[in-house]
mmCIF file of C-alpha atoms in Angstrom:
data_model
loop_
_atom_site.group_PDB
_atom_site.id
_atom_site.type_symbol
_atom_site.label_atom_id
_atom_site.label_comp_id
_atom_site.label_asym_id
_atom_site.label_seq_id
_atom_site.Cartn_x
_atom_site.Cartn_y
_atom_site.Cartn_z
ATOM 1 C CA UNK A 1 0.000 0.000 0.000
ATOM 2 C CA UNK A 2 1.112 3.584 -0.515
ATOM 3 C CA UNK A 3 -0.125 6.212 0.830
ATOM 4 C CA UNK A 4 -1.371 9.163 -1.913
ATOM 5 C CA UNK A 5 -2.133 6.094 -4.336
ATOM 6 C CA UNK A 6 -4.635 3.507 -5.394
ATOM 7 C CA UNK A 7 -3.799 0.100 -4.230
ATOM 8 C CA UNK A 8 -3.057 -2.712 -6.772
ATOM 9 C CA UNK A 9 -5.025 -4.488 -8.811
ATOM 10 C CA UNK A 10 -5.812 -8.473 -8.062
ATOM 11 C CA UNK A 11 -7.689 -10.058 -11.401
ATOM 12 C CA UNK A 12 -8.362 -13.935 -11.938
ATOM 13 C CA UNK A 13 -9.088 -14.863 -15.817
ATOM 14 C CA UNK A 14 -9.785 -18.297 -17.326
ATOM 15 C CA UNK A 15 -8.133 -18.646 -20.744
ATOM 16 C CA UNK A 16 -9.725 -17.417 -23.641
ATOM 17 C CA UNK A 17 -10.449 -19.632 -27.296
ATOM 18 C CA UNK A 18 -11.163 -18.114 -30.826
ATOM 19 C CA UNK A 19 -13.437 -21.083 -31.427
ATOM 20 C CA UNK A 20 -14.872 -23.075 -28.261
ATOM 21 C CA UNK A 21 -15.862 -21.758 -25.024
ATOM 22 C CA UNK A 22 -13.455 -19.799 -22.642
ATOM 23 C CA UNK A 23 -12.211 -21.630 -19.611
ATOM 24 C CA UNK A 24 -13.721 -22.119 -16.402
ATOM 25 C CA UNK A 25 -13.150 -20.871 -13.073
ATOM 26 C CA UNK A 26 -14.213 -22.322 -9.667
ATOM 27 C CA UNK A 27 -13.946 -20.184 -6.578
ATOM 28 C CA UNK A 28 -14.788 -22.725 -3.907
ATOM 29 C CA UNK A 29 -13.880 -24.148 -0.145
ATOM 30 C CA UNK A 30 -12.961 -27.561 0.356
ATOM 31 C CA UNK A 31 -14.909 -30.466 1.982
ATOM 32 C CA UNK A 32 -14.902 -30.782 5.630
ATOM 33 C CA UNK A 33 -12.978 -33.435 7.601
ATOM 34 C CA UNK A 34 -15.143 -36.157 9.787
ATOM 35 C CA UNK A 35 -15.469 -33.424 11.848
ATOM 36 C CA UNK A 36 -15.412 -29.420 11.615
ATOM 37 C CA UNK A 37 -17.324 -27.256 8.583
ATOM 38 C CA UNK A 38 -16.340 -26.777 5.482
ATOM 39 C CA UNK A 39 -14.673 -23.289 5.347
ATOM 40 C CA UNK A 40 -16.207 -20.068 4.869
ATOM 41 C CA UNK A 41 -16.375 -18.097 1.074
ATOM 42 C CA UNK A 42 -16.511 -14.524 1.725
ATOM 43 C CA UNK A 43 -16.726 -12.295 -0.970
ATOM 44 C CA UNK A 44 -16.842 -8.659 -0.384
ATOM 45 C CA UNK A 45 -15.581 -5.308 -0.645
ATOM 46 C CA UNK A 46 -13.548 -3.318 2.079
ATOM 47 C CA UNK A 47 -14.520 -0.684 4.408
ATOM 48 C CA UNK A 48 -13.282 2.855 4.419
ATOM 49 C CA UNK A 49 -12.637 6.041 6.272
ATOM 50 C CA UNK A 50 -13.795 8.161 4.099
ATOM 51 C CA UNK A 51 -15.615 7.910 0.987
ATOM 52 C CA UNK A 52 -17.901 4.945 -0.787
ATOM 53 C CA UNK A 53 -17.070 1.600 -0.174
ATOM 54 C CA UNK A 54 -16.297 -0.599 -3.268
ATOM 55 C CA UNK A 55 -19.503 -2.453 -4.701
ATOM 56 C CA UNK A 56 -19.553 -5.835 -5.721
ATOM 57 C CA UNK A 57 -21.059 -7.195 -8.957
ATOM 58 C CA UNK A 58 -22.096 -10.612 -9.873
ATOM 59 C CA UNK A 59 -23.003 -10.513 -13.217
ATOM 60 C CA UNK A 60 -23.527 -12.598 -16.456
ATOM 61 C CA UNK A 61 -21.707 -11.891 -19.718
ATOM 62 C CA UNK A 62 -23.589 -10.273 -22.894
ATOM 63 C CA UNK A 63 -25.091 -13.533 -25.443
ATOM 64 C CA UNK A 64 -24.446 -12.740 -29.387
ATOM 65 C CA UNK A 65 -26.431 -15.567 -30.550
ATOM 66 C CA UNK A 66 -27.804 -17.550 -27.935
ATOM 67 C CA UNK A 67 -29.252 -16.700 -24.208
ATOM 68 C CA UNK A 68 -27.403 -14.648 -21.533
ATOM 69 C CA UNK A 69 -25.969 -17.391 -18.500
ATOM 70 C CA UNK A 70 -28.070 -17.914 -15.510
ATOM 71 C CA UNK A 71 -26.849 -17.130 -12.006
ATOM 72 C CA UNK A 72 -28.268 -19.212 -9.382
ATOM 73 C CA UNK A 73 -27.561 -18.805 -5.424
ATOM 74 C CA UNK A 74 -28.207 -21.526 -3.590
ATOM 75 C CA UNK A 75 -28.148 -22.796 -0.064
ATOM 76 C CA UNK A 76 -27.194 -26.283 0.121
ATOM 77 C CA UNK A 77 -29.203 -29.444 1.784
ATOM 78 C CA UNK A 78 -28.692 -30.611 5.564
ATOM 79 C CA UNK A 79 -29.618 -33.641 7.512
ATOM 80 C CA UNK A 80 -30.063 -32.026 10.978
ATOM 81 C CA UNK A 81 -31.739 -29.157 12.140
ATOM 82 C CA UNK A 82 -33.805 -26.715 10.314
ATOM 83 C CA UNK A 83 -32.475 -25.559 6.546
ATOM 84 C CA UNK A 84 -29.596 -23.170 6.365
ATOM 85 C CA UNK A 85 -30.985 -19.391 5.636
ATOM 86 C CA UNK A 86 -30.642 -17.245 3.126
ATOM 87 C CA UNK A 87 -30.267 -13.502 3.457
ATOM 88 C CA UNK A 88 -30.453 -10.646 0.835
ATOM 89 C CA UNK A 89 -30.545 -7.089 2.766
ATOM 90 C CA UNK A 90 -29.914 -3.573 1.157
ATOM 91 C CA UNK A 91 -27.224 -1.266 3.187
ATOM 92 C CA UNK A 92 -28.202 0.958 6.181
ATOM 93 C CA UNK A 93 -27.238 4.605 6.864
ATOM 94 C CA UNK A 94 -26.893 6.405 10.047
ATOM 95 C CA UNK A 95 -26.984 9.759 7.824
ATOM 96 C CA UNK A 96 -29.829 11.810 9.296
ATOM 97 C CA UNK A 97 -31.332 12.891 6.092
ATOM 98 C CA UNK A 98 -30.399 9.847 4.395
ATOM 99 C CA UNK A 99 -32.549 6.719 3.351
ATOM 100 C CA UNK A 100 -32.009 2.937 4.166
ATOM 101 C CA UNK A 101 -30.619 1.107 0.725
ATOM 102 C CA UNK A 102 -33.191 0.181 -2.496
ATOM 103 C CA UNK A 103 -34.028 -3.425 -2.583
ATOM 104 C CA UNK A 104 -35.477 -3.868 -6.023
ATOM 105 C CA UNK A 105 -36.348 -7.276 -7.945
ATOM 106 C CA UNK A 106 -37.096 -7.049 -11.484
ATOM 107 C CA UNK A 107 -37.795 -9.711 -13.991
ATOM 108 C CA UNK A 108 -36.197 -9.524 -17.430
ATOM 109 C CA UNK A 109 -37.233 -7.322 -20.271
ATOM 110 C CA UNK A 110 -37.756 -8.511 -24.138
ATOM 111 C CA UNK A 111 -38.122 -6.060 -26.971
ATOM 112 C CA UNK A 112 -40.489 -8.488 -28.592
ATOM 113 C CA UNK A 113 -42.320 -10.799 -26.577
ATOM 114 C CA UNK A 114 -43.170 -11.003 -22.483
ATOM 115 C CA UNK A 115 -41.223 -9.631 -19.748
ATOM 116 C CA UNK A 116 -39.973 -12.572 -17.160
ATOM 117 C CA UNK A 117 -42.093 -14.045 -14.711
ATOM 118 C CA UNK A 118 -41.898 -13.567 -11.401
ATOM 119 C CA UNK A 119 -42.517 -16.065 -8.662
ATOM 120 C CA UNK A 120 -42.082 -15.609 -5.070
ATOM 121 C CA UNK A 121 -43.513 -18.761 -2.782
ATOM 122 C CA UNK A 122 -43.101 -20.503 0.021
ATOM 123 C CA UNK A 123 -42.266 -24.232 -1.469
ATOM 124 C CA UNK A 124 -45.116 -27.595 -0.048
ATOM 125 C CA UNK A 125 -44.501 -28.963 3.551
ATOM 126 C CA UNK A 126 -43.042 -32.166 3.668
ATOM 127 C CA UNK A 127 -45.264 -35.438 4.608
ATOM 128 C CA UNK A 128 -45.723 -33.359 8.234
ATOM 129 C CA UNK A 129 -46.032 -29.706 9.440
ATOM 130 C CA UNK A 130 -47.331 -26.784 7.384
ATOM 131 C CA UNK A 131 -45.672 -25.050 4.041
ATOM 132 C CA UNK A 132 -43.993 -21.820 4.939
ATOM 133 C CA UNK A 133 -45.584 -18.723 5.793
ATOM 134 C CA UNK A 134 -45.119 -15.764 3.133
ATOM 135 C CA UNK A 135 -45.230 -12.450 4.332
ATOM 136 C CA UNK A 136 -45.094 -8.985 3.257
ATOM 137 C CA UNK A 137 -45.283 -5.913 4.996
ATOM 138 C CA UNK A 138 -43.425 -2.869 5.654
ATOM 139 C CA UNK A 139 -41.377 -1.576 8.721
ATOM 140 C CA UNK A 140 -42.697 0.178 11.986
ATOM 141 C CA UNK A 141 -41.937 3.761 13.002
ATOM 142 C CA UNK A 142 -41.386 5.607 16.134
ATOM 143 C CA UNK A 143 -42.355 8.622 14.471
ATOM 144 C CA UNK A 144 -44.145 9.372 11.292
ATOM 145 C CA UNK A 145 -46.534 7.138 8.827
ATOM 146 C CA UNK A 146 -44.892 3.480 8.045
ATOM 147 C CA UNK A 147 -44.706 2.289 4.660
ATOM 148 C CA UNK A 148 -47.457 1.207 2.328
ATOM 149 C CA UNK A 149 -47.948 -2.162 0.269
ATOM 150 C CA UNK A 150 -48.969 -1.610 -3.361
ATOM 151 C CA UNK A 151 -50.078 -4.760 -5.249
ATOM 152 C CA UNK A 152 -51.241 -3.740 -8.811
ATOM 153 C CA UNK A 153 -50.700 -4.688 -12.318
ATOM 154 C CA UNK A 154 -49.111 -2.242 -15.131
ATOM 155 C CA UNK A 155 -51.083 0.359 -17.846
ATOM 156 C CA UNK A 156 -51.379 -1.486 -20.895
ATOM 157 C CA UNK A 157 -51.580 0.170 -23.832
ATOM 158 C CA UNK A 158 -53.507 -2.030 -26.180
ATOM 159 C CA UNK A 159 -55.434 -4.897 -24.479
ATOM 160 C CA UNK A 160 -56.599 -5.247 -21.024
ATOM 161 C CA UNK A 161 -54.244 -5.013 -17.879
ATOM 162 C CA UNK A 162 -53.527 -8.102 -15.893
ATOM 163 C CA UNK A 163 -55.834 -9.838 -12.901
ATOM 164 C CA UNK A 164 -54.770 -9.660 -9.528
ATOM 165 C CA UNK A 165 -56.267 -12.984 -7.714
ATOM 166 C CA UNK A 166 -56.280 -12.961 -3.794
ATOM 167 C CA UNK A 167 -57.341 -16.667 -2.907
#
C-alpha cells in the first residue's frame, strides 16, 4: 500500500479460445474433515474512512447468438436441524437525512415478446407440518406514517391489464 495512491489491482481470468468456449473458473472451499465445517467463502468489498465503499457485482456476460448465462444462489441441503438461511438485505445509513438502501427485484425485459415471470412462494410442507408462511409488509416507526404495500398490475396500452387474484 502507498499512501497518496490507489492500491493494486488483483484479477483472476480463465483462458480465452477463438473457437470453443473460454475456460472455467471455480472459486470454492474444500470439503470438511469427519469433523469441523467446510470453510467459509466470503466475498466482499472493504470498508473505508472516508468515501464509498467498493460495490460488488455478480453478473452474467452479454449472449451474441444464444441466451445470456443464468446465475443461481443456492443454499445447500442438511440432515439435521432446520435448513440453512438465506439472506439478501440492502445497506443501512446512520446519515440523518439519508434513506435505508433500495431493494429492487425485477424480472427480465424482451423487446419483442413477455417480460420474465416472477414467482415468489413458500415451497409444499413435507409429509408433516405446514408449508412456509409468506409475508409482506413494511417496517414500523417511532415517528411518522410506516410504509405502504402496493399490489397492482401495469397500464397497458392495447389490451386489457392483468388480474390480480387474492385466494
Amino acid at each position: 500500500a502507498t499512501t497518496g495512491s490507489t492500491g493494486g489491482q488483483f484479477r483472476i481470468e480463465t483462458g480465452y479460445s477463438t473457437s470453443k468456449s473460454s475456460g472455467q473458473l471455480v472459486l470454492r472451499t474444500v470439503n470438511a474433515g469427519t469433523s469441523g465445517v467446510s470453510g467459509r467463502l466470503v466475498l466482499s468489498s472493504g470498508s473505508t474512512s472516508n468515501g464509498n465503499s467498493g460495490f460488488v457485482y455478480i453478473g452474467t456476460g452479454k449472449a451474441k447468438v444464444g441466451r445470456a448465462g443464468d446465475i443461481t444462489l443456492s443454499v445447500g441441503t442438511g440432515d439435521s436441524g432446520t435448513g440453512g438461511n438465506m439472506f439478501l438485505t440492502s445497506g443501512e445509513t446512520s446519515f440523518s437525512t439519508g434513506t435505508g438502501g433500495e431493494f429492487r427485484i425485477e424480472t427480465g425485459y424482451s423487446t419483442s415478446k413477455s417480460s420474465g415471470q416472477l414467482v415468489l412462494r413458500t415451497v409444499n410442507a413435507g409429509t408433516s407440518g405446514v408449508s412456509g408462511r409468506l409475508v409482506l409488509s413494511s417496517g414500523s416507526t417511532t415517528a411518522g406514517n410506516s410504509g405502504f404495500v402496493y399490489i397492482g398490475t401495469g397500464k397497458a396500452k392495447t389490451g386489457r391489464a392483468g388480474d390480480i387474484t387474492l385466494s
